Short mmCIF file of C-alpha atoms in Angstrom, two decimals:
data_model
loop_
_atom_site.label_atom_id
_atom_site.label_comp_id
_atom_site.label_asym_id
_atom_site.label_seq_id
_atom_site.Cartn_x
_atom_site.Cartn_y
_atom_site.Cartn_z
CA MET A 1 -7.47 49.79 9.74
CA THR A 2 -6.50 47.66 12.71
CA GLY A 3 -5.64 48.84 16.18
CA GLU A 4 -1.96 48.25 15.43
CA VAL A 5 -1.91 51.27 13.12
CA GLU A 6 -1.34 54.65 14.76
CA ARG A 7 -2.32 57.98 13.22
CA TRP A 8 0.64 60.35 12.80
CA ALA A 9 -0.93 63.52 14.11
CA THR A 10 2.24 65.62 14.55
CA PRO A 11 4.90 64.45 12.07
CA HIS A 12 7.31 67.30 12.81
CA GLY A 13 9.67 66.35 15.60
CA ALA A 14 8.61 62.70 15.74
CA LYS A 15 11.27 60.02 15.42
CA GLY A 16 11.13 56.99 13.19
CA ASP A 17 10.44 53.89 15.27
CA GLY A 18 9.46 51.26 12.71
CA LYS A 19 5.75 51.16 13.66
CA VAL A 20 3.04 51.18 11.02
CA ARG A 21 1.33 54.58 11.08
CA LEU A 22 -1.11 56.62 9.03
CA VAL A 23 0.63 59.52 7.29
CA PRO A 24 -1.05 62.15 5.04
CA VAL A 25 0.24 61.91 1.47
CA ASP A 26 0.95 65.65 1.34
CA ALA A 27 3.50 65.23 4.16
CA ILE A 28 5.66 62.91 2.00
CA ASP A 29 8.31 64.04 -0.51
CA LEU A 30 8.10 61.91 -3.65
CA SER A 31 10.60 63.88 -5.74
CA ARG A 32 13.85 61.98 -5.11
CA ARG A 33 13.35 58.88 -7.23
CA LEU A 34 15.74 56.91 -9.40
CA ARG A 35 13.05 55.45 -11.69
CA PRO A 36 10.45 57.72 -13.33
CA LEU A 37 6.90 57.07 -12.22
CA ASP A 38 4.75 54.91 -14.48
CA ALA A 39 1.49 56.88 -14.25
CA GLY A 40 -0.58 54.10 -15.82
CA TRP A 41 0.68 51.57 -13.30
CA ALA A 42 0.02 53.97 -10.42
CA VAL A 43 -3.60 54.44 -11.55
CA ALA A 44 -4.06 50.67 -11.87
CA LEU A 45 -2.68 50.23 -8.35
CA GLY A 46 -5.02 52.96 -7.13
CA HIS A 47 -8.07 51.10 -8.43
CA THR A 48 -6.85 47.92 -6.73
CA MET A 49 -6.17 49.75 -3.46
CA LEU A 50 -9.62 51.35 -3.51
CA GLY A 51 -11.16 47.89 -3.70
CA GLU A 52 -8.80 45.90 -1.50
CA GLY A 53 -7.15 48.51 0.70
CA GLN A 54 -3.42 49.15 0.98
CA ARG A 55 -1.80 45.80 1.72
CA ASP A 56 1.83 46.90 2.01
CA PRO A 57 2.95 50.05 3.85
CA VAL A 58 5.29 52.51 2.16
CA LEU A 59 8.70 53.07 3.75
CA LEU A 60 9.56 56.60 4.88
CA ALA A 61 12.49 58.41 6.48
CA ARG A 62 12.64 61.62 8.45
CA GLU A 63 14.00 64.61 6.53
CA GLY A 64 16.85 65.63 8.83
CA GLY A 65 15.04 68.12 11.07
CA ARG A 66 12.54 69.21 8.41
CA ALA A 67 8.81 68.77 8.66
CA GLY A 68 7.48 65.85 6.68
CA PHE A 69 9.06 62.68 5.36
CA ARG A 70 11.09 61.41 2.42
CA LEU A 71 9.89 58.34 0.56
CA VAL A 72 12.33 55.42 0.62
CA SER A 73 10.22 52.68 -0.97
CA GLY A 74 6.70 52.47 -2.42
CA ALA A 75 6.61 55.27 -5.01
CA HIS A 76 3.77 53.83 -7.09
CA ARG A 77 1.61 53.11 -4.04
CA LEU A 78 2.13 56.70 -2.91
CA ALA A 79 1.42 58.06 -6.40
CA ALA A 80 -1.79 56.00 -6.41
CA ALA A 81 -2.79 57.62 -3.12
CA HIS A 82 -2.09 61.06 -4.64
CA ALA A 83 -4.30 60.20 -7.62
CA PHE A 84 -7.19 58.93 -5.49
CA ALA A 85 -8.02 61.30 -2.63
CA GLY A 86 -9.80 58.52 -0.76
CA LEU A 87 -6.48 56.75 -0.20
CA SER A 88 -4.98 59.43 2.05
CA PRO A 89 -3.60 58.95 4.64
CA VAL A 90 -1.40 55.99 3.72
CA ARG A 91 -0.08 53.18 5.88
CA ALA A 92 3.62 53.81 6.37
CA ILE A 93 6.63 52.63 8.32
CA VAL A 94 8.98 55.42 9.37
CA ILE A 95 12.61 54.51 9.99
CA GLY A 96 15.66 56.30 11.30
CA PRO A 97 19.36 55.51 10.69
CA GLN A 98 19.30 52.37 12.87
CA GLY A 99 16.25 51.04 11.07
CA ALA A 100 17.87 51.78 7.71
CA GLU A 101 21.00 49.88 8.73
CA HIS A 102 18.93 46.91 9.85
CA ARG A 103 17.03 46.82 6.56
CA LEU A 104 20.27 47.12 4.59
CA ARG A 105 21.54 43.94 6.21
CA GLU A 106 18.22 42.17 5.65
CA ILE A 107 18.38 42.97 1.93
CA ALA A 108 22.07 42.05 1.69
CA ALA A 109 21.32 38.61 3.15
CA GLN A 110 19.21 37.84 0.08
CA PHE A 111 22.27 38.13 -2.16
CA GLY A 112 23.64 34.92 -0.66
CA SER A 113 21.44 33.08 -3.14
CA LYS A 114 22.81 32.95 -6.70
CA ASN A 115 19.24 32.38 -7.94
CA LEU A 116 18.12 35.97 -7.30
CA PRO A 117 16.52 36.99 -10.65
CA PRO A 118 17.84 40.15 -12.36
CA ILE A 119 14.60 42.14 -11.81
CA ASP A 120 14.64 41.39 -8.08
CA ARG A 121 18.38 42.00 -7.81
CA ALA A 122 17.97 45.40 -9.48
CA ALA A 123 15.05 46.36 -7.21
CA ARG A 124 16.97 45.39 -4.08
CA ILE A 125 20.06 47.36 -5.09
CA ALA A 126 17.83 50.37 -5.77
CA ASP A 127 16.34 49.94 -2.29
CA MET A 128 19.83 49.81 -0.80
CA ARG A 129 20.76 53.01 -2.61
CA ASP A 130 17.65 54.71 -1.24
CA LEU A 131 18.36 53.45 2.28
CA LEU A 132 21.95 54.68 2.16
CA ASP A 133 20.63 58.10 1.24
CA THR A 134 18.53 58.13 4.40
CA GLY A 135 19.35 60.32 7.37
CA ASP A 136 22.90 60.07 8.69
CA LEU A 137 23.76 57.21 6.33
CA GLY A 138 23.86 59.32 3.20
CA ASP A 139 24.39 62.68 1.56
CA ARG A 140 21.09 64.49 0.98
CA ASP A 141 22.54 66.25 -2.05
CA SER A 142 23.97 63.11 -3.71
CA GLY A 143 21.11 63.18 -6.24
CA PHE A 144 19.12 60.53 -8.09
CA SER A 145 19.35 61.81 -11.64
CA ASP A 146 21.46 58.98 -13.07
CA ASP A 147 22.71 55.46 -12.36
CA ARG A 148 26.01 56.44 -10.81
CA VAL A 149 26.22 55.75 -7.09
CA PRO A 150 28.15 58.01 -4.70
CA ARG A 151 31.44 56.24 -3.97
CA LEU A 152 30.70 55.62 -0.28
CA HIS A 153 27.29 54.15 -1.20
CA ALA A 154 28.80 51.94 -3.92
CA ASP A 155 31.53 50.71 -1.60
CA ARG A 156 28.98 49.82 1.06
CA ILE A 157 26.66 48.01 -1.38
CA ALA A 158 29.65 46.14 -2.80
CA GLU A 159 30.79 45.19 0.70
CA LEU A 160 27.35 43.88 1.67
CA THR A 161 26.48 42.08 -1.59
CA GLY A 162 29.82 41.03 -3.05
CA LEU A 163 29.00 42.76 -6.35
CA SER A 164 31.35 45.02 -8.28
CA ARG A 165 30.58 48.70 -8.89
CA PRO A 166 29.90 48.09 -12.62
CA ASP A 167 27.44 45.31 -11.64
CA ILE A 168 25.73 47.66 -9.18
CA GLU A 169 25.37 50.44 -11.73
CA ARG A 170 24.17 48.00 -14.41
CA SER A 171 21.42 46.83 -12.05
CA LEU A 172 20.42 50.41 -11.30
CA THR A 173 20.23 51.12 -15.04
CA LEU A 174 17.88 48.16 -15.47
CA HIS A 175 15.70 49.28 -12.55
CA ARG A 176 15.42 52.84 -13.86
CA ARG A 177 14.68 51.96 -17.49
CA LEU A 178 12.34 48.98 -17.12
CA ALA A 179 8.72 50.11 -16.77
CA ALA A 180 7.23 49.24 -13.38
CA ARG A 181 4.22 47.50 -14.95
CA VAL A 182 6.55 45.39 -17.14
CA ALA A 183 8.69 44.43 -14.15
CA GLU A 184 5.54 43.22 -12.38
CA MET A 185 4.36 41.32 -15.47
CA LEU A 186 7.66 39.46 -15.84
CA ARG A 187 8.63 38.98 -12.19
CA GLY A 188 8.91 35.28 -11.46
CA GLU A 189 8.54 34.28 -15.12
CA LYS A 190 11.08 32.33 -17.12
CA ALA A 191 11.34 35.23 -19.57
CA ALA A 192 12.84 37.39 -16.81
CA ARG A 193 15.76 35.09 -16.00
CA SER A 194 18.08 36.50 -18.67
CA ASP A 195 19.95 39.64 -17.65
CA THR A 196 20.89 40.36 -21.29
CA GLN A 197 17.31 40.03 -22.54
CA LEU A 198 15.99 42.31 -19.80
CA HIS A 199 18.57 44.98 -20.63
CA ASP A 200 17.63 44.74 -24.32
CA LEU A 201 13.99 45.17 -23.33
CA SER A 202 14.72 48.10 -21.01
CA LYS A 203 16.23 50.13 -23.88
CA LEU A 204 12.83 50.35 -25.61
CA ALA A 205 9.98 52.78 -25.03
CA TRP A 206 7.67 51.71 -22.22
CA SER A 207 4.73 51.11 -24.57
CA MET A 208 6.90 48.80 -26.68
CA GLN A 209 8.21 47.05 -23.56
CA GLU A 210 4.66 46.14 -22.56
CA GLN A 211 3.79 44.70 -25.99
CA ILE A 212 6.97 42.62 -26.00
CA ALA A 213 6.37 41.46 -22.42
CA TYR A 214 3.00 40.01 -23.49
CA LEU A 215 4.69 38.15 -26.35
CA LEU A 216 7.41 36.81 -24.02
CA LEU A 217 4.74 35.53 -21.67
CA ASP A 218 3.00 33.99 -24.69
CA GLY A 219 6.08 31.98 -25.64
CA ALA A 220 8.41 34.26 -27.60
CA ARG A 221 11.98 33.05 -27.02
CA SER A 222 13.69 36.42 -26.99
CA VAL A 223 13.15 40.16 -27.17
CA ALA A 224 14.45 40.13 -30.75
CA GLU A 225 11.93 37.47 -31.75
CA ALA A 226 9.09 39.41 -30.11
CA ARG A 227 10.13 42.61 -31.92
CA ALA A 228 10.21 40.75 -35.23
CA THR A 229 6.69 39.44 -34.55
CA LEU A 230 5.44 42.98 -33.92
CA GLN A 231 7.12 44.18 -37.11
CA ASP A 232 5.57 41.36 -39.13
CA ARG A 233 2.13 42.22 -37.76
CA ALA A 234 2.59 45.86 -38.72
CA ILE A 235 3.64 44.93 -42.27
CA ALA A 236 0.78 42.45 -42.61
CA SER A 237 -1.91 44.98 -41.76
CA SER A 238 -4.04 45.86 -44.79
CA PRO A 239 -4.43 49.40 -46.18
CA ALA A 240 -7.98 49.42 -44.81
CA GLN A 241 -6.70 48.53 -41.32
CA GLN A 242 -4.05 51.23 -41.56
CA MET A 243 -6.70 53.77 -42.58
CA ASP A 244 -8.91 52.74 -39.64
CA GLU A 245 -5.98 53.12 -37.25
CA PHE A 246 -5.19 56.58 -38.66
CA LEU A 247 -8.80 57.73 -38.33
CA VAL A 248 -9.01 56.49 -34.73
CA ALA A 249 -5.78 58.34 -33.88
CA PHE A 250 -6.97 61.45 -35.75
CA GLU A 251 -10.22 61.56 -33.76
CA ARG A 252 -8.24 61.57 -30.50
CA MET A 253 -6.08 64.54 -31.52
CA ASP A 254 -6.72 68.07 -30.30
CA PRO A 255 -7.34 70.77 -32.98
CA ASP A 256 -3.69 71.85 -33.20
CA ASP A 257 -2.47 68.26 -33.66
CA LYS A 258 -5.15 67.66 -36.30
CA ARG A 259 -3.97 70.74 -38.17
CA ARG A 260 -0.35 69.54 -38.07
CA ALA A 261 -1.38 66.05 -39.20
CA LEU A 262 -3.31 67.45 -42.16
CA PHE A 263 -0.40 69.72 -43.09
CA GLN A 264 1.92 66.68 -43.21
CA LEU A 265 -0.67 64.67 -45.15
CA ALA A 266 -1.09 67.44 -47.73
CA ARG A 267 2.59 67.13 -48.67
CA HIS A 268 2.02 63.52 -49.80
CA LEU A 269 -1.11 63.97 -51.88
CA PRO A 270 -1.01 63.21 -55.62
CA GLU A 271 -0.52 66.15 -57.99
CA GLY A 272 -3.70 68.16 -58.45
CA MET A 273 -5.14 67.27 -55.02
CA ALA A 274 -5.01 69.65 -52.08
CA ILE A 275 -6.29 70.16 -48.53
CA THR A 276 -7.52 73.69 -47.97
CA GLY A 277 -8.24 75.70 -44.85
CA ILE A 278 -5.40 74.34 -42.67
#
C-alpha cells in the first residue's frame, strides 16, 4: 500500500472525508444490497485480488452514529475479501452526505450522453439509489428487497437524469437480475447494446445466462438464437453422452440426493426390473 492510504484504527466516531483508507472487512455491513451476490464471481475476483492487489477501493458510508460502515458500492470486491482472509483490511473511501451529493452529480453528468449502454445505465442508477440511501440523504428503512424506489429517491434520480420512474425501475430490474459475471462479460460488447435482449437474458437462471453470453460473444445474433443453439446441442447429444453426464452428476451427489435420484429412476425401469435397498 502507498503512503496515501491511511489505516482506519478507530472507525467509531470518525467522519467520512473521501480519503482512501484501510478498513477491516468485519466493520462493513454488506446486507443492504439490491442485487444478490454472485458467489462464483466474488471468488474469481478474490483470486485476481490476491495476485494483483485491490485496484479499486470500495465506497462506504457512515451508519448514522453506529459503529462500522455501510457498503455503498463494491459488493463483490468486499465479498472477495470476506472469502480470502488475506485481503482484509480493504482499501475504501468513506463519504458523508456532502460526498454522496457530489458523487450523485458526477454520475448524473454521464446521462448527458445518449450512448450510455443499458448495462452501464442500470449500474449507475443502482449506484444513485445506494447513494440516496446514504446518511441524511435517504431513509435507512426504505429497504432494498425489490426494484421499487422510494418516491423521493425516484424523483431525485428522475430530476438528475431526465429518466421517467418506469425507466428507472426497469433499469434497476435489469441490474438486480443480470448476473454480475455476465454483466462483466458483455460490458462494452455489441451484444450488450440492446435493452430488450438484455432484459430477455436477465429473466433466465444465472447459469443459463452465462452459457448464452458466451454464444452472444461468439456471434449469436440474439438471446433467442443462443437458446435455440443450446437446445439443439442438448437434443443432439447421444444416449452414451447423456449416460456419461448422468453418471458424473450422480458421483457429485451426497448420499441423500443419490437415494432420491435412484428412487426416481426406479419408477421408470421396464417391468420386471427393480432397484433394491433404497
